[in-house]
Structures are given as C-alpha cells and as structure tokens.
mmCIF file of C-alpha atoms in Angstrom:
data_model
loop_
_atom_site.group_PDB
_atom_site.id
_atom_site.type_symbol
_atom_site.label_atom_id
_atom_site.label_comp_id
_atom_site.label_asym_id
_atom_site.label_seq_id
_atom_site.Cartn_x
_atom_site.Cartn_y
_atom_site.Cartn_z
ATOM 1 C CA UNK A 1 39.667 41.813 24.553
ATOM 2 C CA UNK A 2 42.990 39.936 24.810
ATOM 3 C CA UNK A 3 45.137 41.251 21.690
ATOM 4 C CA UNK A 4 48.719 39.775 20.827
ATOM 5 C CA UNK A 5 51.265 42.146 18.968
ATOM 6 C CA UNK A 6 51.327 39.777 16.242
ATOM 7 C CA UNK A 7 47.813 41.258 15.759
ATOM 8 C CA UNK A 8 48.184 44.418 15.705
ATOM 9 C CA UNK A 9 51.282 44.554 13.552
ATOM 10 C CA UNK A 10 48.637 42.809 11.314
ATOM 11 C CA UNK A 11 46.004 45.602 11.931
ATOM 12 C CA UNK A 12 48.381 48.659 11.741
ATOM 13 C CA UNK A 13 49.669 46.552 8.119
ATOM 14 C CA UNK A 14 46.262 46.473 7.102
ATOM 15 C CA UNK A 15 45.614 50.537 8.336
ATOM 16 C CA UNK A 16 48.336 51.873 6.223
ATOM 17 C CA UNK A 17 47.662 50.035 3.210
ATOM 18 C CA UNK A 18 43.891 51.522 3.624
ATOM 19 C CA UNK A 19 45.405 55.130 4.233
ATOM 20 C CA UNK A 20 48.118 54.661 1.065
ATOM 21 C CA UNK A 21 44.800 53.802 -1.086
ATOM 22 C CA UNK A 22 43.014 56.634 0.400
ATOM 23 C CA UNK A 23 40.757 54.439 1.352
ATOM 24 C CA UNK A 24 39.822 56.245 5.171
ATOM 25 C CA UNK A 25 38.098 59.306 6.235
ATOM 26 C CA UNK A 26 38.465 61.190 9.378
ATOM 27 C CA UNK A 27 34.968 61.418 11.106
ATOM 28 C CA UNK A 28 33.790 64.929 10.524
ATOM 29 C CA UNK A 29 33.341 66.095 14.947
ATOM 30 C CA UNK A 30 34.381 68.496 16.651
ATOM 31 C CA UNK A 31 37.076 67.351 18.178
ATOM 32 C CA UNK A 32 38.707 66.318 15.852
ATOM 33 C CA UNK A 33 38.446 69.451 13.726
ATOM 34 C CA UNK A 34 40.249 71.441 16.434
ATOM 35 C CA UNK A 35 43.293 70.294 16.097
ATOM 36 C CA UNK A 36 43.147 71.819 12.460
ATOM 37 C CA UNK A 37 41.999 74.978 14.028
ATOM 38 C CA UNK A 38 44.444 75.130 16.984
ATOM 39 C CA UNK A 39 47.442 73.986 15.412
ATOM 40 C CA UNK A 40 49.138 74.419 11.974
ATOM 41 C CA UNK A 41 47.823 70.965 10.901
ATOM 42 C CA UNK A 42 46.254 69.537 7.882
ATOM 43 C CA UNK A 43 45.173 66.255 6.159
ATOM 44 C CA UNK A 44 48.244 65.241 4.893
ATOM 45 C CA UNK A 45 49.555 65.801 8.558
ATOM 46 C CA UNK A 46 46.852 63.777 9.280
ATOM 47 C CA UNK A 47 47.779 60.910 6.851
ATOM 48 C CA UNK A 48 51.157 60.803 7.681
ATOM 49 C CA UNK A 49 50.370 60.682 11.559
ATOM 50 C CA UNK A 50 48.324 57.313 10.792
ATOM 51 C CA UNK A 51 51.230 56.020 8.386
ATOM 52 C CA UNK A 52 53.853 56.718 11.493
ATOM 53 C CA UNK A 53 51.686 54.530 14.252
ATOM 54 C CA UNK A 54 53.416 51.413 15.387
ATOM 55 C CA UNK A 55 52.918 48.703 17.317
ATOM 56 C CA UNK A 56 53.876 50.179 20.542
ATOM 57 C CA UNK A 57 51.278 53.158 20.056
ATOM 58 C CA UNK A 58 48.661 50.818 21.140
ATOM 59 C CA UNK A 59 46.544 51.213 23.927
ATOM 60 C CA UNK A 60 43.564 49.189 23.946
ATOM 61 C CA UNK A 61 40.545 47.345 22.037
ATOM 62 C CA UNK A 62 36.843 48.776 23.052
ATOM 63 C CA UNK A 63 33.218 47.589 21.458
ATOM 64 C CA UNK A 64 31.727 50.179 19.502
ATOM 65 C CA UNK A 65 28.801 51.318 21.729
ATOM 66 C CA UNK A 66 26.451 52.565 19.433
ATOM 67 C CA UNK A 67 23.502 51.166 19.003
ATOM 68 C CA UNK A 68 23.602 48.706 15.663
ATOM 69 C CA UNK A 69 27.647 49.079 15.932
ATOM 70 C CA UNK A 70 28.094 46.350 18.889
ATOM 71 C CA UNK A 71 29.910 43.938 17.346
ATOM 72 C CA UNK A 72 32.393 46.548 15.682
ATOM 73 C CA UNK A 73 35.935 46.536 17.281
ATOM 74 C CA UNK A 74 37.437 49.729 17.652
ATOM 75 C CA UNK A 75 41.125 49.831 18.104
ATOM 76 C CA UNK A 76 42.886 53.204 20.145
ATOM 77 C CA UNK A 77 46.591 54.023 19.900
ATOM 78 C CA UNK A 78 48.299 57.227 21.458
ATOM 79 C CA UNK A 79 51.426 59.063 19.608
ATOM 80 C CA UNK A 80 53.040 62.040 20.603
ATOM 81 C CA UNK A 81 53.872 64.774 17.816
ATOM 82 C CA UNK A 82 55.266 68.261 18.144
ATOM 83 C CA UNK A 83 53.413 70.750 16.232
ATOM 84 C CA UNK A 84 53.240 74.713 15.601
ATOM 85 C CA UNK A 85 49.827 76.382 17.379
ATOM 86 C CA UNK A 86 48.109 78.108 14.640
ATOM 87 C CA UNK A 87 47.872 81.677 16.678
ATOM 88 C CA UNK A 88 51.916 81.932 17.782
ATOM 89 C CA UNK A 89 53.890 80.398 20.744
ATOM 90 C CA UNK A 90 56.582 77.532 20.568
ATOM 91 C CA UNK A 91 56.244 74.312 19.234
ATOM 92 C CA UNK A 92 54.152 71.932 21.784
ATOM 93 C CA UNK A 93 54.265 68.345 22.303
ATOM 94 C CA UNK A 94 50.395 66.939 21.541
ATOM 95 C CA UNK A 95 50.152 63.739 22.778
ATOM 96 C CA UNK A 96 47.124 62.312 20.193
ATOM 97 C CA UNK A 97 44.299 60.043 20.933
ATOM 98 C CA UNK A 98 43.171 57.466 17.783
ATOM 99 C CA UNK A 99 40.242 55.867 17.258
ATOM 100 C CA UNK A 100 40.006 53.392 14.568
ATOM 101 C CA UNK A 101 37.617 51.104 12.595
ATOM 102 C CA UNK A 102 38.758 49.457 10.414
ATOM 103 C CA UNK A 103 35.437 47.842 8.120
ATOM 104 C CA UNK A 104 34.707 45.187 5.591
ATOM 105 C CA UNK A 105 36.800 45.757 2.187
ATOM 106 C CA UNK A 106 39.628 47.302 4.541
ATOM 107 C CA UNK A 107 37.805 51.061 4.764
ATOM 108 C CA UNK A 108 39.335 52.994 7.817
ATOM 109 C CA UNK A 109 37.107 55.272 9.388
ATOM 110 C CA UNK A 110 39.150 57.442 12.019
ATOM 111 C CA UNK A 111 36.681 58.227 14.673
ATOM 112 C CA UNK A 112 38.877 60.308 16.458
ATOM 113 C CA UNK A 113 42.221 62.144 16.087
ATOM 114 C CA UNK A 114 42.329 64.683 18.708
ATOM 115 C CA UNK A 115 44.687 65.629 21.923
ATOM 116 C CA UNK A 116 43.923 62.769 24.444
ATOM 117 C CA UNK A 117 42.434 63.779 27.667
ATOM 118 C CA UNK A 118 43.790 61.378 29.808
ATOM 119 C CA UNK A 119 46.729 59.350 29.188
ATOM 120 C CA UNK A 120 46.626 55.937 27.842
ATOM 121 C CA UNK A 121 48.929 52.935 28.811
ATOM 122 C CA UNK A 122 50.444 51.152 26.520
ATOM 123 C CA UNK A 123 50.900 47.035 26.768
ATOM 124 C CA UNK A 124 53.567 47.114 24.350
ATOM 125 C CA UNK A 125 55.684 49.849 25.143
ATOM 126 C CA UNK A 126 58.564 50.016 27.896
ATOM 127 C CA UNK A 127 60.056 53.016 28.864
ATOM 128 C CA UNK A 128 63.142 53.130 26.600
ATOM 129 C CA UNK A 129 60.797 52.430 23.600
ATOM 130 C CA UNK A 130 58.818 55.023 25.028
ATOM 131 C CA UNK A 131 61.457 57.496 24.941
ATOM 132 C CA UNK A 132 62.526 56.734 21.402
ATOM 133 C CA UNK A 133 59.035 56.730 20.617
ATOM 134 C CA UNK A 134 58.558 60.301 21.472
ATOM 135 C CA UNK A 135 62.201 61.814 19.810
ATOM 136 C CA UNK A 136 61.056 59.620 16.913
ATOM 137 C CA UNK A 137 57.811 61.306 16.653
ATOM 138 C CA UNK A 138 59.317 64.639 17.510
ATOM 139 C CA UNK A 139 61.537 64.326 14.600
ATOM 140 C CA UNK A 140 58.762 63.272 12.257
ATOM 141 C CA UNK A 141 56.062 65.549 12.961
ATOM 142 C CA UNK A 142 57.727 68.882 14.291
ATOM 143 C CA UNK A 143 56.622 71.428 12.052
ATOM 144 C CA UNK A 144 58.478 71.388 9.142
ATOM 145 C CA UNK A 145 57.412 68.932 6.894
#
C-alpha cells in the first residue's frame, strides 16, 4: 500500500489524540511485556513513546493477517530510545518496533511495542533527519523522566 506523508501526519494526529484520551491498550504478549521486564520501563514510558512518533518513524503499511482481520490496516513505525536495563549496566539504545491499529471510534490497539528484530527502512527519513531523530529521541527517553 502506497501511503503519502500527508497521511500519516493524519494517522499519527489521529494516534495521539487516541493515546491523550486514553483511548489505546497495549496488546497483552510476550513481547511486548519484556521490555517492562528487561528495562526500567513502564506505561507512561509507554504513552509518551507513542506521543513522540513522527512522521519520519514510519516504516510501512501491512494487512492484518488474521483470519476475520483482513481488511484491517496495520501501520509500523521504528524509534530509537535510550533506556536503563532493569538488572544494571549503562544506558542502551533500543531501537523499538510499533505496531498499530488504529479502529472505528479512533481506539488504538498497539499490537506490538518491543525491540525490533530487524531493522526497518524508513520512506520518509534521510540521513540527517535520521540523526536528529535519534539525539532527539535520546534526549526524550533516556532514563530520567
């Protein structure tokens, strides 16, 4: 699926206002629950990680494939955050992978929020956005908020 940024500017609009509302939940798997357990991370963490994504932390539209869910779009976006392991050591860049759905009456449901396992691309980034991207998340999400 061919997505402009116009588009997703309107999608990520329509995310926060969901996740100001408190109207989203984070799916309830296991990966996703490790990064609470591996890192010194919590909801709020969580809710501000989803009110920091931007345009340029797009990767890529995918059809749900579950069975029933077809027609569902499900939008992924990558974002790097530095963050405290739980058990000791330094502070470690996590590069995150997001899953979204966004549903009828603008309920989010984040499928996953978890480390990625293979990095995304980007079609809106270049590298010097990438870079700023990165200190800006660095600043925003190492530990001490």
């Amino acid at each position: 699926m061919n997505v402009t940024k116009a588009h997703i500017e309107q999608y990520l609009y329509e995310i926060h206002e969901a996740v100001r509302n408190g109207n989203y939940q984070i799916a309830s798997r296991y990966k996703n629950m490790d990064m609470y357990i591996e890192y010194v991370f919590t909801e709020k963490d969580a809710e501000k990680l989803l009110l920091s994504l931007r345009t340029e932390d797009f990767s890529k539209v995918v059809k749900n494939a579950h069975p029933g869910y077809q027609e569902e779009a499900l939008y992924i976006f990558g974002k790097e955050v530095t963050l405290l392991p739980r058990f000791g050591g330094g502070e470690e860049n996590v590069p995150f992978y997001l899953k979204l759905n966004k549903l009828a009456g603008s309920y989010v449901i984040v499928i996953s929020l978890h480390r990625q396992k293979i990095p995304l691309s980007y079609p809106f980034r270049d590298d010097s956005v990438e870079r700023s991207s990165k200190a800006h998340a660095r600043g925003r999400f190492a530990k001490n908020f």
